[in-house]
CSV table of C-alpha atoms and ligand atoms in Angstrom, one decimal:
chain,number,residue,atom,x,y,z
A,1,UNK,CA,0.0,0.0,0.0
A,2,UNK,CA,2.6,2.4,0.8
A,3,UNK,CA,4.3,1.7,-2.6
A,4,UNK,CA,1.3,2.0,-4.1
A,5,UNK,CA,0.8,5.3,-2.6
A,6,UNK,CA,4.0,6.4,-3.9
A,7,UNK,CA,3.6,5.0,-7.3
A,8,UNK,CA,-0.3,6.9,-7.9
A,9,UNK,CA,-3.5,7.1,-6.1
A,10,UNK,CA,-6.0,7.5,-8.9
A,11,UNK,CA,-6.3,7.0,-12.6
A,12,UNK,CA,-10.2,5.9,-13.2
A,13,UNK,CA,-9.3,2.3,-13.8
A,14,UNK,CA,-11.8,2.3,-17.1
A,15,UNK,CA,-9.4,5.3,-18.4
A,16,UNK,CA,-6.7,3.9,-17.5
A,17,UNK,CA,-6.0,0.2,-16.3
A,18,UNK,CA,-3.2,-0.5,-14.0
A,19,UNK,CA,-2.0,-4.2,-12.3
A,20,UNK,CA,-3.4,-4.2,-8.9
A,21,UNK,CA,-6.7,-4.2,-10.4
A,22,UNK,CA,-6.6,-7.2,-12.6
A,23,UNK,CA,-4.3,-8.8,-9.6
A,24,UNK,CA,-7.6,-8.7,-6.9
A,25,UNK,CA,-9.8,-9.9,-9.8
A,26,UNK,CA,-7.5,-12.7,-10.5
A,27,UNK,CA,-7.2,-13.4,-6.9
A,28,UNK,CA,-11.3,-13.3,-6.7
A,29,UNK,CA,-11.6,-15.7,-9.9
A,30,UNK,CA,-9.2,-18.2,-8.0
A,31,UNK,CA,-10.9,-18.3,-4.6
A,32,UNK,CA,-14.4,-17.8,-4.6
A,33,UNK,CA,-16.7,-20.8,-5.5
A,34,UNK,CA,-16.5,-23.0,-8.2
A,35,UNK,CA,-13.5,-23.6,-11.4
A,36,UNK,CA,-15.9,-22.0,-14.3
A,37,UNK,CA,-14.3,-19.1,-16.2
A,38,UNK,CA,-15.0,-16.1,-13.8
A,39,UNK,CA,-14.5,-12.3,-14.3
A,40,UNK,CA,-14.9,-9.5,-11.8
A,41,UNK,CA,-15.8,-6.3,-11.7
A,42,UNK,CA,-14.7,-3.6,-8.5
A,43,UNK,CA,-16.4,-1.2,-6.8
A,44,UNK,CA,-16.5,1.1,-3.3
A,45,UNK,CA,-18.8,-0.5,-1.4
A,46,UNK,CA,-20.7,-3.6,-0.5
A,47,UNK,CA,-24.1,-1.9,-1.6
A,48,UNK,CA,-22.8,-0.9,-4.7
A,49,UNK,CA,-21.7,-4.6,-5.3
A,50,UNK,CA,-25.2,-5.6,-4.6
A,51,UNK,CA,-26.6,-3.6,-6.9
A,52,UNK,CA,-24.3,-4.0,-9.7
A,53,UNK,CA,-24.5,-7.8,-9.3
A,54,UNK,CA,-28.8,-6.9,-10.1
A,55,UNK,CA,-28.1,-5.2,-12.9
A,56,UNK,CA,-25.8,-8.0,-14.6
A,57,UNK,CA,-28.3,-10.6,-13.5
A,58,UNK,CA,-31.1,-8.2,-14.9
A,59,UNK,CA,-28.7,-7.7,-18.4
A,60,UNK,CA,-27.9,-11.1,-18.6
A,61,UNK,CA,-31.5,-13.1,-18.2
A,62,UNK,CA,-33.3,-10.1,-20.1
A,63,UNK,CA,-35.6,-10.6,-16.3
A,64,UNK,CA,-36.7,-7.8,-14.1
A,65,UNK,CA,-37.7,-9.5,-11.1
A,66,UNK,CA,-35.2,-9.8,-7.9
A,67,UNK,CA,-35.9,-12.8,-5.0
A,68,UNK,CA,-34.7,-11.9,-1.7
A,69,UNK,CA,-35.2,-13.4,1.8
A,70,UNK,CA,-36.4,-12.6,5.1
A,71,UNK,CA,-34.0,-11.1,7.5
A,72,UNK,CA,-31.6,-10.2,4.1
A,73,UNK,CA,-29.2,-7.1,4.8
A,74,UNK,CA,-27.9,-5.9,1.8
A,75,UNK,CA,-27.2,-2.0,2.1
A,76,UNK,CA,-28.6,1.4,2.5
A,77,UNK,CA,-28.5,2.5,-1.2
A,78,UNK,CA,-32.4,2.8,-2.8
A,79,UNK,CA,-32.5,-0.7,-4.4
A,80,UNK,CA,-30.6,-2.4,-1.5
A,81,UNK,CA,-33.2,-0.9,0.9
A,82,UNK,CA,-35.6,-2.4,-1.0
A,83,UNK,CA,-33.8,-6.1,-0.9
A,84,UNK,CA,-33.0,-5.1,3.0
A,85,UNK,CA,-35.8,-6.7,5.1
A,86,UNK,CA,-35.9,-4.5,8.2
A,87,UNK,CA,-37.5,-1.4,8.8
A,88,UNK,CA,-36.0,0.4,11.6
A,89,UNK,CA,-33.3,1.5,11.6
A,90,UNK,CA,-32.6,0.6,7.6
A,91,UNK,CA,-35.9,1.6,5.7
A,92,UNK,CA,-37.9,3.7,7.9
A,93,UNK,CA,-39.1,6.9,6.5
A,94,UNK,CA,-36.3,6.7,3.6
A,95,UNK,CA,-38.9,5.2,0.9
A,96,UNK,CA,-40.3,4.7,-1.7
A,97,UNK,CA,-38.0,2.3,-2.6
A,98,UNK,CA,-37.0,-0.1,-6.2
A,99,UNK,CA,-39.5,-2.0,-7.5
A,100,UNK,CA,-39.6,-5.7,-8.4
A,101,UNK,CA,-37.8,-6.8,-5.4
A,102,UNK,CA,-40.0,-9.6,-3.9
A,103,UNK,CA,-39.2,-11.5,-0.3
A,104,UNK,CA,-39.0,-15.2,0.3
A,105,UNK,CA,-39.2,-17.0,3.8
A,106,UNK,CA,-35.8,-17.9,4.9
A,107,UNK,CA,-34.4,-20.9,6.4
A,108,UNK,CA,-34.5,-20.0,10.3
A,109,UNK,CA,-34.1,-23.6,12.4
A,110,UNK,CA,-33.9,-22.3,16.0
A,111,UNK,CA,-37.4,-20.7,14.8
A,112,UNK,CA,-38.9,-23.0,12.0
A,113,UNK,CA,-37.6,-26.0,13.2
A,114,UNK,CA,-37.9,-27.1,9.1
A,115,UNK,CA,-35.4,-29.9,7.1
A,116,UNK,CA,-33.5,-27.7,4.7
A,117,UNK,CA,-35.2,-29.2,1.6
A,118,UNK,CA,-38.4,-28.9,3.4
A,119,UNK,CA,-37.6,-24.7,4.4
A,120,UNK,CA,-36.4,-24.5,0.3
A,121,UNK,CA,-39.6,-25.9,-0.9
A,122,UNK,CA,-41.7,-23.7,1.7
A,123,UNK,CA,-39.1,-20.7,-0.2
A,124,UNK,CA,-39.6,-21.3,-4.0
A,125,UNK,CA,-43.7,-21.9,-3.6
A,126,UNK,CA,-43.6,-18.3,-2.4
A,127,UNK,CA,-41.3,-17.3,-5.7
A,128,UNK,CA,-43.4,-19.6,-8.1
A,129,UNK,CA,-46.6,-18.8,-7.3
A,130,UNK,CA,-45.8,-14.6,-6.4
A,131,UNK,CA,-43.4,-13.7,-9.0
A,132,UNK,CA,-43.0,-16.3,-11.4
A,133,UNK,CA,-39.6,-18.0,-12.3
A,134,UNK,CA,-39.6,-16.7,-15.9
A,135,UNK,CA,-39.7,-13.3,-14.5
A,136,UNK,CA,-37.1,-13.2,-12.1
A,137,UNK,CA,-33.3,-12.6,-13.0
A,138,UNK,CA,-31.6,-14.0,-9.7
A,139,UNK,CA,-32.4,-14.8,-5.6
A,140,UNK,CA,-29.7,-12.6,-3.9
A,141,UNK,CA,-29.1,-14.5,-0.7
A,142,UNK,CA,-26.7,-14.2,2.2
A,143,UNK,CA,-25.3,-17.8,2.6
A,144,UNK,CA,-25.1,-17.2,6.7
A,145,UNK,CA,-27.0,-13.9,7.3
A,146,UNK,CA,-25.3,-11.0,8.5
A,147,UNK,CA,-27.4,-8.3,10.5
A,148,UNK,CA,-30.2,-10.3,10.1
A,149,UNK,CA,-29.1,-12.4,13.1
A,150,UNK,CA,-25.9,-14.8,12.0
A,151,UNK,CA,-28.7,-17.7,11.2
A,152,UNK,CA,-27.3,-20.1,9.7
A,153,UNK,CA,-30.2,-22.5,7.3
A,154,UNK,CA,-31.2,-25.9,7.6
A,155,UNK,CA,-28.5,-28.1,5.7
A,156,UNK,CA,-29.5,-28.9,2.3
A,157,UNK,CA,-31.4,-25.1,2.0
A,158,UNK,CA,-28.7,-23.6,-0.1
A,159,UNK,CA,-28.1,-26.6,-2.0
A,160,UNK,CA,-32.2,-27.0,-3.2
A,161,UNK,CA,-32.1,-23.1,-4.2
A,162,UNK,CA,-29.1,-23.6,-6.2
A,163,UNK,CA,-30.9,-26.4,-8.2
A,164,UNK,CA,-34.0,-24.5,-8.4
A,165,UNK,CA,-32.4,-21.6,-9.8
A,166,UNK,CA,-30.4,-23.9,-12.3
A,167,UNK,CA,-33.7,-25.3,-13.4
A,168,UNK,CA,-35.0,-22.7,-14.4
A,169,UNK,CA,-32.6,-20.0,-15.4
A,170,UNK,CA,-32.4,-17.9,-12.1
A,171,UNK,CA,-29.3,-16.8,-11.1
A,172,UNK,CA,-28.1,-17.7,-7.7
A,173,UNK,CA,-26.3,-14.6,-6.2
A,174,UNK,CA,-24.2,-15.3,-2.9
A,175,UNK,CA,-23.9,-11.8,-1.3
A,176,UNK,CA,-20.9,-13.1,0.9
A,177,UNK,CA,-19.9,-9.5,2.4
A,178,UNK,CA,-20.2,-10.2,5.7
A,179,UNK,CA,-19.5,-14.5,5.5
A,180,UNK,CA,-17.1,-14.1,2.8
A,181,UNK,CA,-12.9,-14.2,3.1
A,182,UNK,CA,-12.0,-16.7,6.0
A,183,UNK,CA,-14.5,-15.9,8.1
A,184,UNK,CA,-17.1,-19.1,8.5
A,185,UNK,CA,-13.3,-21.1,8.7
A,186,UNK,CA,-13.1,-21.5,4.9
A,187,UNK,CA,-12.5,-18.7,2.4
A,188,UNK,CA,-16.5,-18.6,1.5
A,189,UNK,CA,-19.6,-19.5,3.2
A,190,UNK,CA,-20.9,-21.3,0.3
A,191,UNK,CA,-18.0,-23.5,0.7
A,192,UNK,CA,-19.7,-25.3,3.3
A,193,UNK,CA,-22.1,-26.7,1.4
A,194,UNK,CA,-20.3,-27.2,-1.9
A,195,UNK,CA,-22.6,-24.8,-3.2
A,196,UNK,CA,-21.3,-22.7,-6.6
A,197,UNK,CA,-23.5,-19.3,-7.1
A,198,UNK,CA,-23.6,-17.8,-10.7
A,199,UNK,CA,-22.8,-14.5,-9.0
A,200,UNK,CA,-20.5,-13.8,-5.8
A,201,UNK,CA,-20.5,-9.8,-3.9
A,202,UNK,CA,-18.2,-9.7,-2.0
A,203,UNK,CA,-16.2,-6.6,0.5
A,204,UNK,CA,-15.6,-6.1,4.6
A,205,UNK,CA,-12.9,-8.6,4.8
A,206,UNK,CA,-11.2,-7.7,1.4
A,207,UNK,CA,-9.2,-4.9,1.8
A,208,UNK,CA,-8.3,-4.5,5.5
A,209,UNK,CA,-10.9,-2.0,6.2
A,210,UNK,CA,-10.4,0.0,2.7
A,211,UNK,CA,-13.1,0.2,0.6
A,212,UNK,CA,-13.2,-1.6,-1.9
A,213,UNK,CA,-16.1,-4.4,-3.2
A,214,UNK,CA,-15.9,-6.7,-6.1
A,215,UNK,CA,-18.8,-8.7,-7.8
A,216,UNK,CA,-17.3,-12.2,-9.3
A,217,UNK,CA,-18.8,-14.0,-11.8
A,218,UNK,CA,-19.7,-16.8,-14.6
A,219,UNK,CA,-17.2,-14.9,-17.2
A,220,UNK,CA,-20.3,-15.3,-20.0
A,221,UNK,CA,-22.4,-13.2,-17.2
A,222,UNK,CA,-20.0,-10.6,-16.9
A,223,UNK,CA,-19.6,-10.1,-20.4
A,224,UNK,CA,-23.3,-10.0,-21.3
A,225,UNK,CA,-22.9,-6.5,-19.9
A,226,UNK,CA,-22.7,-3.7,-22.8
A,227,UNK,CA,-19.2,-1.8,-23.0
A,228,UNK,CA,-19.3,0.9,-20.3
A,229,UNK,CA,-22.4,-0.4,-19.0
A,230,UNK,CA,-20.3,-0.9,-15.6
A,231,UNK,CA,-17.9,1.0,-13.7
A,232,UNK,CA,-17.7,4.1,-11.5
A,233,UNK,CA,-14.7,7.3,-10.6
A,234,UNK,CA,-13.4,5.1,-7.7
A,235,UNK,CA,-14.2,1.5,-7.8
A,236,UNK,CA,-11.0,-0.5,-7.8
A,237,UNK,CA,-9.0,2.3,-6.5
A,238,UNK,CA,-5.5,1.3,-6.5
A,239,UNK,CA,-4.5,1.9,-3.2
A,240,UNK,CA,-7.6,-0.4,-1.9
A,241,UNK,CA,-6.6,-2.7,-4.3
A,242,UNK,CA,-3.1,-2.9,-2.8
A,243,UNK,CA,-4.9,-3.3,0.5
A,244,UNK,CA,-6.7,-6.1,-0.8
A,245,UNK,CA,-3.6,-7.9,-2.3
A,246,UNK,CA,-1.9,-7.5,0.9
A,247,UNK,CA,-4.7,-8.8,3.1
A,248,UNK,CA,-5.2,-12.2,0.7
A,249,UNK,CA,-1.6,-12.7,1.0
A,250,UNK,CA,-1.5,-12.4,4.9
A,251,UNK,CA,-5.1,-14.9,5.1
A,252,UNK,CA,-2.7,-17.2,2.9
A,253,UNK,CA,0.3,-16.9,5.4
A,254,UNK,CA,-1.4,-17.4,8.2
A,255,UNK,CA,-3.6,-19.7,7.2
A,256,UNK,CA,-6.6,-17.9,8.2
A,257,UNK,CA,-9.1,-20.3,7.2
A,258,UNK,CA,-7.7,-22.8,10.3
A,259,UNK,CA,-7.8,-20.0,12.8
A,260,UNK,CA,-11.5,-18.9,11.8
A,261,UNK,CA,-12.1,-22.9,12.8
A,262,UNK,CA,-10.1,-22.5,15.9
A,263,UNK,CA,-11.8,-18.9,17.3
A,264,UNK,CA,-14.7,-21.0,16.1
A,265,UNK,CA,-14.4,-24.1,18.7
A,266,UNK,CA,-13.4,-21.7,21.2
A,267,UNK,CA,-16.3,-19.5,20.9
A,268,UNK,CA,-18.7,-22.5,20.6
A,269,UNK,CA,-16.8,-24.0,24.3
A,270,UNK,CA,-17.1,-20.7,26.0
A,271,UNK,CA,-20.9,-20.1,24.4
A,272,UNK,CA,-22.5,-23.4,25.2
A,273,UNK,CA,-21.0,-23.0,28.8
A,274,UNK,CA,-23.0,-19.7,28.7
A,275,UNK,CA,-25.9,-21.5,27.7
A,276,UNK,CA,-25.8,-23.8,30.1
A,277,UNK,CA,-26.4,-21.7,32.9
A,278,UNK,CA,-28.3,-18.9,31.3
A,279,UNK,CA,-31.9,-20.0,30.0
A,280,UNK,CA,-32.2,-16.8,28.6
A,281,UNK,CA,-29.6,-18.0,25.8
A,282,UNK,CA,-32.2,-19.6,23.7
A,283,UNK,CA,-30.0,-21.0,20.6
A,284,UNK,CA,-25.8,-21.0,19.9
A,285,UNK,CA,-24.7,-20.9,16.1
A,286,UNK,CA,-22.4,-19.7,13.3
A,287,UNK,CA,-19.6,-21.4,11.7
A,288,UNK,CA,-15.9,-20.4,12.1
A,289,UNK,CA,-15.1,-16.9,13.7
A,290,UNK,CA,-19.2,-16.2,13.0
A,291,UNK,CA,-21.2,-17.1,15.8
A,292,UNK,CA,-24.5,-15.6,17.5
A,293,UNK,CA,-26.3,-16.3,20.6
A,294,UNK,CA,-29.9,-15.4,20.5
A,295,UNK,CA,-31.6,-14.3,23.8
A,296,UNK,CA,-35.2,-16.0,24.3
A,297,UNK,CA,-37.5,-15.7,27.6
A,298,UNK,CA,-36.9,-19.3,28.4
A,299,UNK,CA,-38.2,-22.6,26.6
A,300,UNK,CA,-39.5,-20.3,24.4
A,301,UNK,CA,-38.6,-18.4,21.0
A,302,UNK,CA,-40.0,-14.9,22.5
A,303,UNK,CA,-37.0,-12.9,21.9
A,304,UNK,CA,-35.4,-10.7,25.5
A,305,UNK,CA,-33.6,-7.5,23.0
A,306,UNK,CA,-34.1,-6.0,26.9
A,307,UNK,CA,-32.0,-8.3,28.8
A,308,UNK,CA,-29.7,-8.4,24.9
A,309,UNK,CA,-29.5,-4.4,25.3
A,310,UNK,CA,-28.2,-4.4,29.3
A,311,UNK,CA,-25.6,-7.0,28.5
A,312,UNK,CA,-24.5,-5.0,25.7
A,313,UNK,CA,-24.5,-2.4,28.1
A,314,UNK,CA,-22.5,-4.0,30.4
A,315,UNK,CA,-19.6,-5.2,28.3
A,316,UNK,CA,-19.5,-1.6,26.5
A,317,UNK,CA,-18.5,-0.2,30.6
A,318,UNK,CA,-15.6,-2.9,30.6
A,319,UNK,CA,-14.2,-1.7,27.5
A,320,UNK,CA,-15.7,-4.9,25.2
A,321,UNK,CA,-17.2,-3.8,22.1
A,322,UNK,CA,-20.3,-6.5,21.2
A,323,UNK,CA,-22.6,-6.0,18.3
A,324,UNK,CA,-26.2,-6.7,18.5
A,325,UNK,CA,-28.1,-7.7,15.4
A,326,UNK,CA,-31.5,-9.8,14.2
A,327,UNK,CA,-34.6,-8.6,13.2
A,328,UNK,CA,-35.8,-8.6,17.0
A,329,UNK,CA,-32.7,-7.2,18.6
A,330,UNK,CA,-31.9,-9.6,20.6
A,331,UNK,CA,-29.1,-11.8,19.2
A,332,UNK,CA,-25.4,-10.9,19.6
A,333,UNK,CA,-22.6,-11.7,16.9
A,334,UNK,CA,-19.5,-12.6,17.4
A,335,UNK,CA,-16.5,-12.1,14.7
A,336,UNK,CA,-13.5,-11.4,16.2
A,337,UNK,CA,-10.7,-10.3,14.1
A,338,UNK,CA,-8.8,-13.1,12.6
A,339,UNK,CA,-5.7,-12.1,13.7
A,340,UNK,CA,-7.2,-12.2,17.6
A,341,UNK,CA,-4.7,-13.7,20.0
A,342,UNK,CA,-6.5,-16.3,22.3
A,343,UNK,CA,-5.8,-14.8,25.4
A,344,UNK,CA,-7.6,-11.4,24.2
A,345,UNK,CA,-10.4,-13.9,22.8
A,346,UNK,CA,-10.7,-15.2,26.7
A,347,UNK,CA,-10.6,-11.8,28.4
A,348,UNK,CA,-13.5,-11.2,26.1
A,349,UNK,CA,-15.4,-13.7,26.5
A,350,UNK,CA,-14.8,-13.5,31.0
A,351,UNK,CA,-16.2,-9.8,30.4
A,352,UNK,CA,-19.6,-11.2,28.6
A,353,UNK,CA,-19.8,-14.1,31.3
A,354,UNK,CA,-19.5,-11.6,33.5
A,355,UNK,CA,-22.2,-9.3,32.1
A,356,UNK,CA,-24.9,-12.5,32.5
A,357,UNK,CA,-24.3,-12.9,35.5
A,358,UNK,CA,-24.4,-9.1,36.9
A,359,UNK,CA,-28.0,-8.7,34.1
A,360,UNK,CA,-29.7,-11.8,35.9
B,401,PLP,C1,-22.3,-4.8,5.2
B,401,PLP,C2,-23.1,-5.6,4.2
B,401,PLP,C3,-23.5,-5.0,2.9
B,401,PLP,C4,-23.3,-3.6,2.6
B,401,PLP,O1,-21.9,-3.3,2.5
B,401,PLP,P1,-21.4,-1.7,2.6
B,401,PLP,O2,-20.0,-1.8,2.3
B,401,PLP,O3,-21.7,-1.3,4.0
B,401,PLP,O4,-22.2,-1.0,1.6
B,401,PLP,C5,-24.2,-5.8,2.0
B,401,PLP,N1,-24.5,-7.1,2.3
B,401,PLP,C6,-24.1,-7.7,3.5
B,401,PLP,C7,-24.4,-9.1,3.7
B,401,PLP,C8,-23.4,-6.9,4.4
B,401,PLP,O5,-23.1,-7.5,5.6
């Protein structure tokens, strides 16, 4: 980066194309899902991914009609509003919002208690019967959701939507922003699942907190796009893309992956102990360095965001910063940075024991 920096800042990669670009997109084509010809495209943010991903599913189906889930996050630009399922704070009072954006029910176990084929079927009756395969482009799915409450679906969920969607010409689009670069404990979510979207969005973990997003893709996908069709003043800047080299090359180095797996089994220990004696922990789950607790009045899936809100409150006056998230308020996430020494990762984690016990 600091090279970089020396070297230029800015040229308007679609002026003027320089290394560090095609060096991230090469990078993306070899680690994200699947060994089809892929081709990227980069951009500032993860909203403007998500929206650029629509408009190449849009170009390339000749289909208006966008499938999204319950509990989806997806941004805070106009049409990612619209594919965001919250309201408050997200939507509210910011609308009206894009049009052809229609909401499937997700897979939710701790909630729905469904078989992953059975939630997929429950998903693409909605799709079929509301909006019509022929008329929609692609589903846009987190493959673990992000501020929607780190649910992870029933096995075998993804897996049916990606044959749905093969069936019948509907682009699968992973939005792996949040899930995506070692943080489940391998590089992607889908991963898990050997699933292979048409269309991957990806950013957060790219680039070492510089912003920079990329949409990956089926190469014939990417190129169904007109010339200039695509593109923006900043998207691919070259410093960000320096970032982004230097932060692949440090997940490879350190094998990030493994250590997402490791802060995984720790968290899980630690959690379940939690569980054990708090009720009010209703459900434990993630995968990797991505794990959520959701607080429930006990035996019961009535969510506590009260009893969520004064732990938060609690580890915030020891100096821990947790994030809440869920459409009810009332799960926290956990996603440590990768590089997190365990014995940081334990202090933590005796800070948010501590605040259950003191919010009683
Ligand atoms: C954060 C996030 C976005 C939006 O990314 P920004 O860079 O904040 O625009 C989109 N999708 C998911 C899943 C996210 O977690």
């Amino acid at each position: 980066m600091h090279a970089q920096v020396d070297a230029f800042t800015h040229t308007c990669f679609m002026v003027t194309p320089y290394d560090a670009y095609v060096d991230v997109c090469a990078e993306l084509a070899e680690l994200t899902p699947g060994d089809h010809a892929k081709k990227s495209a980069l951009f500032n943010s993860g909203a403007e991914a998500v929206e650029n991903a629509v408009k190449i599913a849009r170009t390339a189906t000749g289909r208006d009609a966008v499938g999204v889930f319950d509990h989806a996050y997806h941004g805070r630009t106009n049409l990612t509003m619209a594919m965001t399922a919250k309201n408050m704070p997200y939507k509210h009072g910011f609308g009206p919002f894009a049009g052809e954006v229609y909401r499937a029910p997700m897979s939710y176990p701790f909630r729905d208690g469904l078989w992953g084929a059975e939630a997929a079927a429950r998903a693409v009756d909605v799709l079929d019967k509301q909006v019509g395969a022929d008329n929609l482009a692609c589903l846009v799915i987190e493959p673990i959701l992000g501020e929607g409450g780190f649910v992870v679906p029933a096995q075998g969920f993804l897996p049916a939507l990606a044959e749905w969607c093969r069936d019948r010409g509907v682009l699968l689009v992973a939005d792996e922003i949040q899930s995506g670069f070692c943080r489940t404990g391998d590089w992607f979510a889908s991963d898990h699942e050997g699933v292979v979207p048409d269309l991957v969005t990806t950013a957060k973990g790219i680039a070492g907190g510089f912003p920079l997003a990329g949409v990956t893709g089926r190469a014939e996908l990417m190129d169904s796009v007109h010339v200039g069709g695509l593109g923006g003043t900043y998207g691919g800047n070259p410093v960000a893309c320096a970032a982004a080299l230097g932060a692949i090359e440090e997940m490879r180095r350190h094998d990030l992956t493994a250590r997402a797996r490791e802060i995984g089994a720790t968290m899980t220990a630690r959690l379940e102990a939690l569980r054990a004696e708090h009720p009010v922990i209703g459900d434990v789950r993630g995968r990797g360095a991505m794990m959520a607790i959701e607080l429930t009045a006990p035996g019961t899936t009535d969510p506590d965001p009260a009893r969520t809100a004064a732990v938060a409150a609690y580890c915030h006056q020891q100096g821990v910063v947790t994030l809440t998230c869920g459409t009810w308020a009332n799960v926290f996430r956990f996603l440590p940075p990768l590089s997190i020494p365990d014995h940081l990762l334990d202090e933590g984690f005796d800070v948010v024991a501590e605040a259950f016990a003191a919010t009683a």
